[in-house]
Structures are given as C-alpha cells and as structure tokens.
Amino acid sequence: MWRYASALPLAQGEVPVSLGEGTTPMREQPELAREIGIARLWVKDEGLNPTASFKARGMSAAVTRAAALGVPGFVVPTAGNAGAALAAYGAAAGITVRVYAPRTTPAPILATISALGAELCLVDGHIGDAGKQSRAFATESGYFDVSTLREPYRIEGKKTMGIEVAEQLGWMLPTHIIYPTGGGTGLIGMWKVFAEMRDGGWLPPDVAFPRMIVAQASGCAPMVRAFEAHADRATPWENPETHASGLRVPGPLGDRLILRALYESGGDAAAVDEDVIRADTIRLSRASGIDAAPEGGCALGVLEKLVRQKRIPDDAEVVLFNTGSGASYRF
Ligand SMILES: *Cc1c(COP(=O)(O)O)cnc(C)c1O
C-alpha cells in the first residue's frame, strides 16, 4: 500500500513498517451478479493481507508513525483482527504490544496474537469492555493506545482500500460499495480518500462518488438503527451478539463520521440474521473461490436484501468487501 505514500503520513526519506499489506485482488463475479440481479459485482478480498484482514493497512500506518515518534509500547482493545495485526506490526517494529480481547474471540485469532509475541489479556464481555481495561492500562503504563479513531493514522492506512478500488477499475468508481461495518474506519477512510483523490486530480472533478452501504448483523446493528432514525449519533447496542466478530462493536466511536458518509453519499444501511450470514458466507466462497469471512457473508446478505427491496437498482455496479479470512473462524 506504500506505493501510495504520497497520500499517506510518511516523512521524506522515512521507511514504513510494512509486511506487504494492500494490493489485494478485486475480481469480477458475473454469475453472482446475475443471480442477485445487478449489472456488475466485484469482490475485493482483504483476507489476503498479513494476519488475514484489512486491519493490516491501518496498523502499518499507525505503527510507522508511532515508531517514528518513539513510543514505549502499544496497547489495543480488539474484536480480534486488530489485535493480530498490531501484534504483527509491533513485532516488525521491535516494540512491545499488549492486546485486550473478549474471551469469545475466535480461537485462531487469539492464537495468532500470542504467536506473534503480544501479551494477550482476555476480557469478559465485548470490545467496549476491553476498551475500558485497555485505556486504564495505557494511562498507567504510558503505552500508546491504538484504539479505533483514538489516534489519527489507522484511518489513513484504510484510505488505500478506496484508492485500490479506483485503480483496479481503471480510475473509475463503482455506483455502490458494500462494507461490513464495526468501528467504521474502513468506510470512513474510503469516503475521505474519494474527495482527496478528486481534489488532487486523481479523479475527474465531476466524478460521481459511490453510495456507501453499511452491512451489519441483526444481533449488533447500532449504525443501521441510527440510520433508520435519521440520527446523527448512534446509541450503544444492548447485548451485542454475532459470530461475525469484527461486527460486534456495540458503540462505535466514529458513529457521527459513519452516518455523515452515509448521508453525504446517498447511501444505505441494513442488517441480516446469523443464518443468512452463515449461508451467504458459504455462497460467496463457493461462487468466487475466496475463503470468505462471515463479515463478507454479511455484506453479500445485505446486498441481496437491498436489491430485493429495490433499494439498489438492477443497473448497479457494486464493489463488495470481504474484510477477513474464513480460516480465522474455523475451530
Ligand atoms: C474490524 C473488522 C470489520 C469492521 O471494520 P471497521 O472498519 O472497523 O468497521 C469487518 N470485518 C473484519 C473481518 C474485521 O476484522
């Protein structure tokens, strides 16, 4: 992703902390598009990043900046994949990492965090509960808190997903982007970079931006609820439950930014049940050859639902994100 260094926070002559993140494949799926009833569909496979999720992009940017500024250690609360990514980039930078994760995090992800040498603290509850412990530890230890949107650089790394979508479509943009949303940095980062690319002359001045679409699980859908209420803030979801663990974020800190991207882009938001997520994860894998994560399955379920309800038109040209790897969830 550091091919795009001019759009990223990197000082002249500085070497980024990189493990080969980004430049993930985005392949067209004509048969799936036909079955669903839209003109075109591409699936971008973020499961092929280091530690198997797009979290690598944000952590590469954040660890690069924090290492340059000289931090004594890193700490993060996580639903899983952010902890694995931070463990990897911390190891690459030679800086100690501590991760707070729910006890219910998929076992392969917890094993990856430990294998990469991070100190793993298991927490009863969800990522919000992990956040409280993580912030207390940051205050007491001086470790740098890399929580979603509490530092400014993870979002910058995630912008590169939007740049790659444009590049892989020949410097055009799709009509819709379906993004499985937890903390929302992926969606916010892409929405930020589309304007930057237009203003920087990478895209024509009259370019039409995609409608941004939030996909969530019915068991934890704070952003869908807020969007349906036309609110500008989300209220925390009670008893968040979903096996798509990256989406189990009951109170996203970036709620206002997510909603702003939805309203500004003319976007939409919807949730699907656990059985739909399971069925569409398998369907996505078998149709595409991608080892899809449940979060990708959720995005497919939401796409189908919105097409069925005519909230996405049949001439749509859609990019759908598979944000992680199925392998992280099988145990
Ligand atoms: C973190 C994560 C998400 C949610 O991403 P945000 O950008 O925080 O909304 C979705 N899928 C997977 C696999 C994740 O790890």
mmCIF file of C-alpha atoms and ligand atoms in Angstrom:
data_model
loop_
_atom_site.group_PDB
_atom_site.id
_atom_site.type_symbol
_atom_site.label_atom_id
_atom_site.label_comp_id
_atom_site.label_asym_id
_atom_site.label_seq_id
_atom_site.Cartn_x
_atom_site.Cartn_y
_atom_site.Cartn_z
ATOM 1 C CA MET A 1 0.000 0.000 0.000
ATOM 2 C CA TRP A 2 3.037 2.254 0.405
ATOM 3 C CA ARG A 3 3.009 2.683 -3.389
ATOM 4 C CA TYR A 4 0.547 5.398 -2.397
ATOM 5 C CA ALA A 5 2.969 7.040 0.050
ATOM 6 C CA SER A 6 2.113 10.494 -1.335
ATOM 7 C CA ALA A 7 -1.404 10.034 0.104
ATOM 8 C CA LEU A 8 -0.130 8.627 3.414
ATOM 9 C CA PRO A 9 1.535 10.034 6.554
ATOM 10 C CA LEU A 10 5.189 9.339 5.763
ATOM 11 C CA ALA A 11 8.003 11.885 6.051
ATOM 12 C CA GLN A 12 10.629 12.287 3.319
ATOM 13 C CA GLY A 13 13.220 9.505 3.478
ATOM 14 C CA GLU A 14 11.313 7.579 6.168
ATOM 15 C CA VAL A 15 10.976 3.799 5.798
ATOM 16 C CA PRO A 16 7.491 2.442 6.631
ATOM 17 C CA VAL A 17 6.889 -0.566 8.876
ATOM 18 C CA SER A 18 5.496 -2.819 6.156
ATOM 19 C CA LEU A 19 4.699 -6.536 5.841
ATOM 20 C CA GLY A 20 3.309 -6.498 2.299
ATOM 21 C CA GLU A 21 -0.170 -5.168 3.141
ATOM 22 C CA GLY A 22 -2.548 -3.973 0.427
ATOM 23 C CA THR A 23 -2.784 -4.501 -3.337
ATOM 24 C CA THR A 24 -5.341 -7.222 -2.697
ATOM 25 C CA PRO A 25 -7.196 -8.819 -5.595
ATOM 26 C CA MET A 26 -10.570 -7.485 -6.722
ATOM 27 C CA ARG A 27 -12.227 -9.893 -9.141
ATOM 28 C CA GLU A 28 -15.476 -9.545 -11.009
ATOM 29 C CA GLN A 29 -18.180 -12.132 -10.243
ATOM 30 C CA PRO A 30 -20.543 -12.071 -13.254
ATOM 31 C CA GLU A 31 -22.542 -15.149 -12.267
ATOM 32 C CA LEU A 32 -23.183 -13.964 -8.738
ATOM 33 C CA ALA A 33 -24.189 -10.555 -10.166
ATOM 34 C CA ARG A 34 -26.682 -12.235 -12.495
ATOM 35 C CA GLU A 35 -28.151 -14.386 -9.698
ATOM 36 C CA ILE A 36 -28.570 -11.359 -7.435
ATOM 37 C CA GLY A 37 -29.908 -9.163 -10.228
ATOM 38 C CA ILE A 38 -27.372 -6.356 -10.662
ATOM 39 C CA ALA A 39 -25.291 -5.251 -13.653
ATOM 40 C CA ARG A 40 -21.809 -5.864 -12.222
ATOM 41 C CA LEU A 41 -20.240 -7.122 -8.990
ATOM 42 C CA TRP A 42 -16.628 -7.151 -7.863
ATOM 43 C CA VAL A 43 -15.394 -8.720 -4.633
ATOM 44 C CA LYS A 44 -12.299 -7.270 -3.012
ATOM 45 C CA ASP A 45 -10.552 -9.882 -0.898
ATOM 46 C CA GLU A 46 -8.964 -8.273 2.143
ATOM 47 C CA GLY A 47 -8.396 -11.694 3.721
ATOM 48 C CA LEU A 48 -5.119 -11.868 1.782
ATOM 49 C CA ASN A 49 -3.450 -9.172 3.895
ATOM 50 C CA PRO A 50 -0.830 -10.004 6.577
ATOM 51 C CA THR A 51 -2.678 -11.660 9.537
ATOM 52 C CA ALA A 52 -5.666 -12.129 7.228
ATOM 53 C CA SER A 53 -7.628 -8.872 7.404
ATOM 54 C CA PHE A 54 -7.637 -5.261 6.194
ATOM 55 C CA LYS A 55 -6.630 -4.238 9.741
ATOM 56 C CA ALA A 56 -3.054 -4.624 8.465
ATOM 57 C CA ARG A 57 -3.398 -1.424 6.413
ATOM 58 C CA GLY A 58 -4.297 0.755 9.381
ATOM 59 C CA MET A 59 -1.734 -0.802 11.686
ATOM 60 C CA SER A 60 1.049 -0.393 9.125
ATOM 61 C CA ALA A 61 0.330 3.366 9.012
ATOM 62 C CA ALA A 62 -0.208 3.758 12.784
ATOM 63 C CA VAL A 63 2.866 1.756 13.838
ATOM 64 C CA THR A 64 5.022 3.588 11.285
ATOM 65 C CA ARG A 65 4.102 6.990 12.767
ATOM 66 C CA ALA A 66 4.181 5.914 16.410
ATOM 67 C CA ALA A 67 7.566 4.206 15.988
ATOM 68 C CA ALA A 68 8.962 7.366 14.373
ATOM 69 C CA LEU A 69 7.693 9.409 17.319
ATOM 70 C CA GLY A 70 9.136 6.909 19.820
ATOM 71 C CA VAL A 71 6.506 5.130 21.914
ATOM 72 C CA PRO A 72 7.407 2.683 24.715
ATOM 73 C CA GLY A 73 4.744 0.118 23.736
ATOM 74 C CA PHE A 74 1.376 -0.376 22.069
ATOM 75 C CA VAL A 75 -1.961 -1.379 23.561
ATOM 76 C CA VAL A 76 -5.265 -2.036 21.779
ATOM 77 C CA PRO A 77 -8.742 -3.357 22.562
ATOM 78 C CA THR A 78 -9.979 -5.583 19.760
ATOM 79 C CA ALA A 79 -12.748 -7.836 18.494
ATOM 80 C CA GLY A 80 -9.817 -9.920 17.194
ATOM 81 C CA ASN A 81 -8.239 -8.930 13.903
ATOM 82 C CA ALA A 82 -6.916 -5.527 15.001
ATOM 83 C CA GLY A 83 -5.050 -7.272 17.821
ATOM 84 C CA ALA A 84 -3.491 -9.789 15.441
ATOM 85 C CA ALA A 85 -2.443 -7.005 13.059
ATOM 86 C CA LEU A 86 -0.962 -4.874 15.846
ATOM 87 C CA ALA A 87 0.931 -7.909 17.189
ATOM 88 C CA ALA A 88 2.487 -8.379 13.747
ATOM 89 C CA TYR A 89 3.453 -4.742 13.126
ATOM 90 C CA GLY A 90 4.687 -4.308 16.706
ATOM 91 C CA ALA A 91 6.932 -7.343 16.222
ATOM 92 C CA ALA A 92 8.194 -5.920 12.922
ATOM 93 C CA ALA A 93 8.980 -2.574 14.611
ATOM 94 C CA GLY A 94 10.516 -4.249 17.689
ATOM 95 C CA ILE A 95 8.010 -2.585 20.048
ATOM 96 C CA THR A 96 6.107 -4.414 22.829
ATOM 97 C CA VAL A 97 2.368 -4.980 22.312
ATOM 98 C CA ARG A 98 -0.458 -5.708 24.746
ATOM 99 C CA VAL A 99 -3.901 -6.744 23.433
ATOM 100 C CA TYR A 100 -7.244 -6.777 25.285
ATOM 101 C CA ALA A 101 -9.730 -9.124 23.565
ATOM 102 C CA PRO A 102 -13.086 -10.674 24.520
ATOM 103 C CA ARG A 103 -12.816 -14.262 25.757
ATOM 104 C CA THR A 104 -15.260 -15.160 22.941
ATOM 105 C CA THR A 105 -12.858 -14.034 20.167
ATOM 106 C CA PRO A 106 -12.318 -16.847 17.604
ATOM 107 C CA ALA A 107 -9.527 -19.113 18.882
ATOM 108 C CA PRO A 108 -7.354 -18.950 15.717
ATOM 109 C CA ILE A 109 -7.175 -15.149 16.047
ATOM 110 C CA LEU A 110 -6.211 -15.344 19.736
ATOM 111 C CA ALA A 111 -3.553 -17.931 18.838
ATOM 112 C CA THR A 112 -2.143 -15.606 16.166
ATOM 113 C CA ILE A 113 -1.881 -12.723 18.663
ATOM 114 C CA SER A 114 0.114 -14.905 21.078
ATOM 115 C CA ALA A 115 2.222 -16.485 18.337
ATOM 116 C CA LEU A 116 3.399 -13.017 17.264
ATOM 117 C CA GLY A 117 4.611 -12.289 20.777
ATOM 118 C CA ALA A 118 1.975 -9.882 22.048
ATOM 119 C CA GLU A 119 0.776 -10.074 25.625
ATOM 120 C CA LEU A 120 -2.858 -11.234 25.433
ATOM 121 C CA CYS A 121 -5.366 -10.200 28.125
ATOM 122 C CA LEU A 122 -8.752 -11.924 27.872
ATOM 123 C CA VAL A 123 -11.800 -9.892 28.869
ATOM 124 C CA ASP A 124 -15.334 -10.884 29.883
ATOM 125 C CA GLY A 125 -17.759 -9.013 27.613
ATOM 126 C CA HIS A 126 -17.308 -7.206 24.292
ATOM 127 C CA ILE A 127 -14.838 -4.788 22.681
ATOM 128 C CA GLY A 128 -16.309 -1.894 24.696
ATOM 129 C CA ASP A 129 -15.391 -3.698 27.932
ATOM 130 C CA ALA A 130 -11.925 -4.423 26.530
ATOM 131 C CA GLY A 131 -11.591 -0.695 25.737
ATOM 132 C CA LYS A 132 -12.062 0.319 29.370
ATOM 133 C CA GLN A 133 -9.267 -2.000 30.545
ATOM 134 C CA SER A 134 -7.039 -1.017 27.650
ATOM 135 C CA ARG A 135 -7.388 2.722 28.369
ATOM 136 C CA ALA A 136 -6.718 2.191 32.075
ATOM 137 C CA PHE A 137 -3.545 0.272 31.217
ATOM 138 C CA ALA A 138 -2.438 2.967 28.715
ATOM 139 C CA THR A 139 -2.789 5.673 31.384
ATOM 140 C CA GLU A 140 -0.853 3.696 33.963
ATOM 141 C CA SER A 141 1.933 2.384 31.679
ATOM 142 C CA GLY A 142 2.450 5.128 29.088
ATOM 143 C CA TYR A 143 1.872 2.599 26.306
ATOM 144 C CA PHE A 144 0.355 4.173 23.193
ATOM 145 C CA ASP A 145 -3.363 3.440 22.710
ATOM 146 C CA VAL A 146 -4.028 2.375 19.117
ATOM 147 C CA SER A 147 -7.842 2.064 19.540
ATOM 148 C CA THR A 148 -10.017 2.763 16.521
ATOM 149 C CA LEU A 149 -10.155 6.533 15.866
ATOM 150 C CA ARG A 150 -8.364 7.472 19.123
ATOM 151 C CA GLU A 151 -5.220 8.053 17.072
ATOM 152 C CA PRO A 152 -5.275 9.649 13.606
ATOM 153 C CA TYR A 153 -3.290 7.216 11.430
ATOM 154 C CA ARG A 154 -5.127 3.885 11.190
ATOM 155 C CA ILE A 155 -7.800 5.644 9.144
ATOM 156 C CA GLU A 156 -5.102 6.941 6.777
ATOM 157 C CA GLY A 157 -3.955 3.376 6.043
ATOM 158 C CA LYS A 158 -7.520 2.329 5.349
ATOM 159 C CA LYS A 159 -7.850 5.020 2.702
ATOM 160 C CA THR A 160 -5.747 2.779 0.474
ATOM 161 C CA MET A 161 -8.729 0.408 0.039
ATOM 162 C CA GLY A 162 -10.545 3.246 -1.713
ATOM 163 C CA ILE A 163 -7.534 4.117 -3.856
ATOM 164 C CA GLU A 164 -7.180 0.472 -4.925
ATOM 165 C CA VAL A 165 -10.872 0.202 -5.834
ATOM 166 C CA ALA A 166 -10.444 3.187 -8.169
ATOM 167 C CA GLU A 167 -7.156 1.924 -9.604
ATOM 168 C CA GLN A 168 -8.496 -1.596 -10.169
ATOM 169 C CA LEU A 169 -11.500 -0.156 -12.042
ATOM 170 C CA GLY A 170 -9.214 1.913 -14.317
ATOM 171 C CA TRP A 171 -9.617 5.130 -12.263
ATOM 172 C CA MET A 172 -13.382 4.912 -12.161
ATOM 173 C CA LEU A 173 -15.615 4.344 -9.144
ATOM 174 C CA PRO A 174 -18.451 1.850 -8.649
ATOM 175 C CA THR A 175 -22.025 3.016 -8.037
ATOM 176 C CA HIS A 176 -22.183 1.271 -4.627
ATOM 177 C CA ILE A 177 -19.715 -0.023 -2.033
ATOM 178 C CA ILE A 178 -20.982 -2.592 0.473
ATOM 179 C CA TYR A 179 -18.874 -2.632 3.609
ATOM 180 C CA PRO A 180 -19.322 -4.849 6.683
ATOM 181 C CA THR A 181 -19.156 -2.229 9.411
ATOM 182 C CA GLY A 182 -17.967 -2.492 13.001
ATOM 183 C CA GLY A 183 -15.973 0.514 14.164
ATOM 184 C CA GLY A 184 -16.378 2.036 10.712
ATOM 185 C CA THR A 185 -12.806 3.007 9.883
ATOM 186 C CA GLY A 186 -12.875 1.222 6.541
ATOM 187 C CA LEU A 187 -15.959 3.087 5.393
ATOM 188 C CA ILE A 188 -14.816 6.447 6.777
ATOM 189 C CA GLY A 189 -11.329 6.048 5.277
ATOM 190 C CA MET A 190 -12.675 5.297 1.812
ATOM 191 C CA TRP A 191 -15.151 8.174 1.943
ATOM 192 C CA LYS A 192 -12.326 10.518 2.965
ATOM 193 C CA VAL A 193 -9.999 9.443 0.175
ATOM 194 C CA PHE A 194 -12.515 9.759 -2.663
ATOM 195 C CA ALA A 195 -12.692 13.515 -2.051
ATOM 196 C CA GLU A 196 -8.900 13.701 -1.662
ATOM 197 C CA MET A 197 -8.425 11.872 -4.967
ATOM 198 C CA ARG A 198 -10.826 14.201 -6.777
ATOM 199 C CA ASP A 199 -9.246 17.324 -5.253
ATOM 200 C CA GLY A 200 -5.749 16.010 -6.084
ATOM 201 C CA GLY A 201 -6.657 15.385 -9.734
ATOM 202 C CA TRP A 202 -6.526 11.566 -9.490
ATOM 203 C CA LEU A 203 -10.205 11.504 -10.480
ATOM 204 C CA PRO A 204 -12.169 13.891 -12.756
ATOM 205 C CA PRO A 205 -13.664 16.943 -10.964
ATOM 206 C CA ASP A 206 -17.220 15.800 -11.828
ATOM 207 C CA VAL A 207 -16.690 12.179 -10.726
ATOM 208 C CA ALA A 208 -19.756 10.541 -9.116
ATOM 209 C CA PHE A 209 -18.893 9.075 -5.730
ATOM 210 C CA PRO A 210 -20.243 5.651 -4.764
ATOM 211 C CA ARG A 211 -23.184 5.253 -2.427
ATOM 212 C CA MET A 212 -21.656 3.855 0.771
ATOM 213 C CA ILE A 213 -23.598 0.962 2.283
ATOM 214 C CA VAL A 214 -23.229 -0.302 5.842
ATOM 215 C CA ALA A 215 -23.745 -4.043 6.375
ATOM 216 C CA GLN A 216 -24.294 -5.216 9.954
ATOM 217 C CA ALA A 217 -25.577 -8.290 11.808
ATOM 218 C CA SER A 218 -29.108 -8.158 13.289
ATOM 219 C CA GLY A 219 -27.601 -9.033 16.676
ATOM 220 C CA CYS A 220 -25.443 -5.875 16.710
ATOM 221 C CA ALA A 221 -26.701 -3.147 14.378
ATOM 222 C CA PRO A 222 -26.255 0.247 16.068
ATOM 223 C CA MET A 223 -25.451 2.026 12.800
ATOM 224 C CA VAL A 224 -28.479 0.594 10.974
ATOM 225 C CA ARG A 225 -30.726 1.679 13.849
ATOM 226 C CA ALA A 226 -29.273 5.200 13.846
ATOM 227 C CA PHE A 227 -29.526 5.498 10.047
ATOM 228 C CA GLU A 228 -33.168 4.395 10.050
ATOM 229 C CA ALA A 229 -33.889 7.025 12.717
ATOM 230 C CA HIS A 230 -32.118 9.707 10.585
ATOM 231 C CA ALA A 231 -29.996 10.372 13.668
ATOM 232 C CA ASP A 232 -26.557 11.980 13.663
ATOM 233 C CA ARG A 233 -25.310 9.775 16.527
ATOM 234 C CA ALA A 234 -25.752 6.102 17.422
ATOM 235 C CA THR A 235 -26.821 4.791 20.808
ATOM 236 C CA PRO A 236 -24.944 1.709 22.083
ATOM 237 C CA TRP A 237 -26.456 -1.691 21.216
ATOM 238 C CA GLU A 238 -27.531 -3.798 24.206
ATOM 239 C CA ASN A 239 -26.244 -7.408 24.407
ATOM 240 C CA PRO A 240 -24.312 -7.441 21.095
ATOM 241 C CA GLU A 241 -24.302 -10.955 19.597
ATOM 242 C CA THR A 242 -22.932 -12.158 16.254
ATOM 243 C CA HIS A 243 -20.480 -14.810 15.095
ATOM 244 C CA ALA A 244 -19.109 -12.205 12.643
ATOM 245 C CA SER A 245 -16.854 -10.980 15.448
ATOM 246 C CA GLY A 246 -15.478 -7.977 13.525
ATOM 247 C CA LEU A 247 -19.018 -6.562 13.545
ATOM 248 C CA ARG A 248 -19.527 -6.962 17.301
ATOM 249 C CA VAL A 249 -18.925 -3.287 18.083
ATOM 250 C CA PRO A 250 -21.925 -2.012 20.095
ATOM 251 C CA GLY A 251 -20.867 1.646 20.394
ATOM 252 C CA PRO A 252 -18.568 2.810 17.581
ATOM 253 C CA LEU A 253 -16.584 5.935 18.491
ATOM 254 C CA GLY A 254 -16.867 7.090 14.846
ATOM 255 C CA ASP A 255 -20.669 6.934 14.737
ATOM 256 C CA ARG A 256 -21.060 10.540 13.543
ATOM 257 C CA LEU A 257 -18.480 10.105 10.783
ATOM 258 C CA ILE A 258 -20.069 6.855 9.587
ATOM 259 C CA LEU A 259 -23.514 8.469 9.454
ATOM 260 C CA ARG A 260 -22.123 11.511 7.674
ATOM 261 C CA ALA A 261 -20.606 9.281 4.975
ATOM 262 C CA LEU A 262 -23.968 7.526 4.576
ATOM 263 C CA TYR A 263 -25.971 10.750 4.308
ATOM 264 C CA GLU A 264 -23.463 12.580 2.079
ATOM 265 C CA SER A 265 -23.125 9.650 -0.321
ATOM 266 C CA GLY A 266 -26.851 8.887 -0.546
ATOM 267 C CA GLY A 267 -26.007 5.538 0.999
ATOM 268 C CA ASP A 268 -27.967 2.958 2.921
ATOM 269 C CA ALA A 269 -27.657 0.553 5.852
ATOM 270 C CA ALA A 270 -29.167 -2.860 6.574
ATOM 271 C CA ALA A 271 -28.681 -5.882 8.801
ATOM 272 C CA VAL A 272 -29.183 -9.625 8.274
ATOM 273 C CA ASP A 273 -29.613 -12.565 10.677
ATOM 274 C CA GLU A 274 -26.977 -15.097 11.694
ATOM 275 C CA ASP A 275 -28.429 -17.838 9.455
ATOM 276 C CA VAL A 276 -28.263 -15.522 6.421
ATOM 277 C CA ILE A 277 -24.654 -14.636 7.290
ATOM 278 C CA ARG A 278 -23.740 -18.349 7.521
ATOM 279 C CA ALA A 279 -25.449 -19.263 4.236
ATOM 280 C CA ASP A 280 -24.053 -16.292 2.315
ATOM 281 C CA THR A 281 -20.509 -16.839 3.614
ATOM 282 C CA ILE A 282 -20.611 -20.315 2.057
ATOM 283 C CA ARG A 283 -22.275 -18.971 -1.080
ATOM 284 C CA LEU A 284 -19.638 -16.252 -1.500
ATOM 285 C CA SER A 285 -16.801 -18.747 -1.018
ATOM 286 C CA ARG A 286 -18.166 -21.299 -3.468
ATOM 287 C CA ALA A 287 -19.070 -18.728 -6.114
ATOM 288 C CA SER A 288 -15.735 -16.895 -6.004
ATOM 289 C CA GLY A 289 -13.027 -19.244 -4.684
ATOM 290 C CA ILE A 290 -12.341 -16.745 -1.899
ATOM 291 C CA ASP A 291 -12.164 -18.220 1.621
ATOM 292 C CA ALA A 292 -14.748 -15.694 2.807
ATOM 293 C CA ALA A 293 -15.112 -14.452 6.385
ATOM 294 C CA PRO A 294 -18.561 -14.177 7.996
ATOM 295 C CA GLU A 295 -18.254 -10.388 7.627
ATOM 296 C CA GLY A 296 -18.029 -10.867 3.836
ATOM 297 C CA GLY A 297 -21.044 -13.179 4.002
ATOM 298 C CA CYS A 298 -22.917 -10.454 5.874
ATOM 299 C CA ALA A 299 -22.117 -7.980 3.095
ATOM 300 C CA LEU A 300 -23.481 -10.399 0.487
ATOM 301 C CA GLY A 301 -26.647 -10.946 2.541
ATOM 302 C CA VAL A 302 -27.200 -7.197 2.788
ATOM 303 C CA LEU A 303 -26.592 -6.730 -0.946
ATOM 304 C CA GLU A 304 -29.237 -9.351 -1.779
ATOM 305 C CA LYS A 305 -31.693 -7.851 0.689
ATOM 306 C CA LEU A 306 -31.309 -4.316 -0.692
ATOM 307 C CA VAL A 307 -31.672 -5.498 -4.310
ATOM 308 C CA ARG A 308 -34.776 -7.499 -3.375
ATOM 309 C CA GLN A 309 -36.228 -4.393 -1.703
ATOM 310 C CA LYS A 310 -35.283 -2.257 -4.748
ATOM 311 C CA ARG A 311 -33.028 -0.074 -2.603
ATOM 312 C CA ILE A 312 -30.198 -1.000 -5.001
ATOM 313 C CA PRO A 313 -31.214 -0.743 -8.696
ATOM 314 C CA ASP A 314 -30.640 -3.519 -11.243
ATOM 315 C CA ASP A 315 -28.123 -1.414 -13.202
ATOM 316 C CA ALA A 316 -25.859 -1.053 -10.144
ATOM 317 C CA GLU A 317 -22.103 -1.674 -10.398
ATOM 318 C CA VAL A 318 -21.163 -2.840 -6.932
ATOM 319 C CA VAL A 319 -17.926 -3.452 -5.037
ATOM 320 C CA LEU A 320 -18.377 -5.773 -2.057
ATOM 321 C CA PHE A 321 -15.701 -6.156 0.610
ATOM 322 C CA ASN A 322 -14.668 -9.470 2.076
ATOM 323 C CA THR A 323 -12.778 -7.992 5.027
ATOM 324 C CA GLY A 324 -11.193 -11.119 6.506
ATOM 325 C CA SER A 325 -10.495 -14.824 6.028
ATOM 326 C CA GLY A 326 -12.757 -17.775 6.762
ATOM 327 C CA ALA A 327 -9.738 -19.601 8.164
ATOM 328 C CA SER A 328 -9.715 -17.273 11.183
ATOM 329 C CA TYR A 329 -13.182 -18.505 12.207
ATOM 330 C CA ARG A 330 -12.911 -22.296 11.838
ATOM 331 C CA PHE A 331 -12.080 -24.076 15.086
HETATM 332 C C1 LIG B 1 -12.608 -4.948 12.008
HETATM 333 C C2 LIG B 1 -13.350 -5.781 11.049
HETATM 334 C C3 LIG B 1 -14.513 -5.313 10.438
HETATM 335 C C4 LIG B 1 -15.118 -3.969 10.762
HETATM 336 O O1 LIG B 1 -14.339 -2.977 10.212
HETATM 337 P P1 LIG B 1 -14.470 -1.437 10.562
HETATM 338 O O2 LIG B 1 -13.686 -0.746 9.538
HETATM 339 O O3 LIG B 1 -13.934 -1.281 11.941
HETATM 340 O O4 LIG B 1 -15.912 -1.100 10.501
HETATM 341 C C5 LIG B 1 -15.104 -6.095 9.460
HETATM 342 N N1 LIG B 1 -14.608 -7.312 9.139
HETATM 343 C C6 LIG B 1 -13.495 -7.814 9.724
HETATM 344 C C7 LIG B 1 -13.019 -9.162 9.319
HETATM 345 C C8 LIG B 1 -12.828 -7.066 10.693
HETATM 346 O O5 LIG B 1 -11.726 -7.555 11.255
#
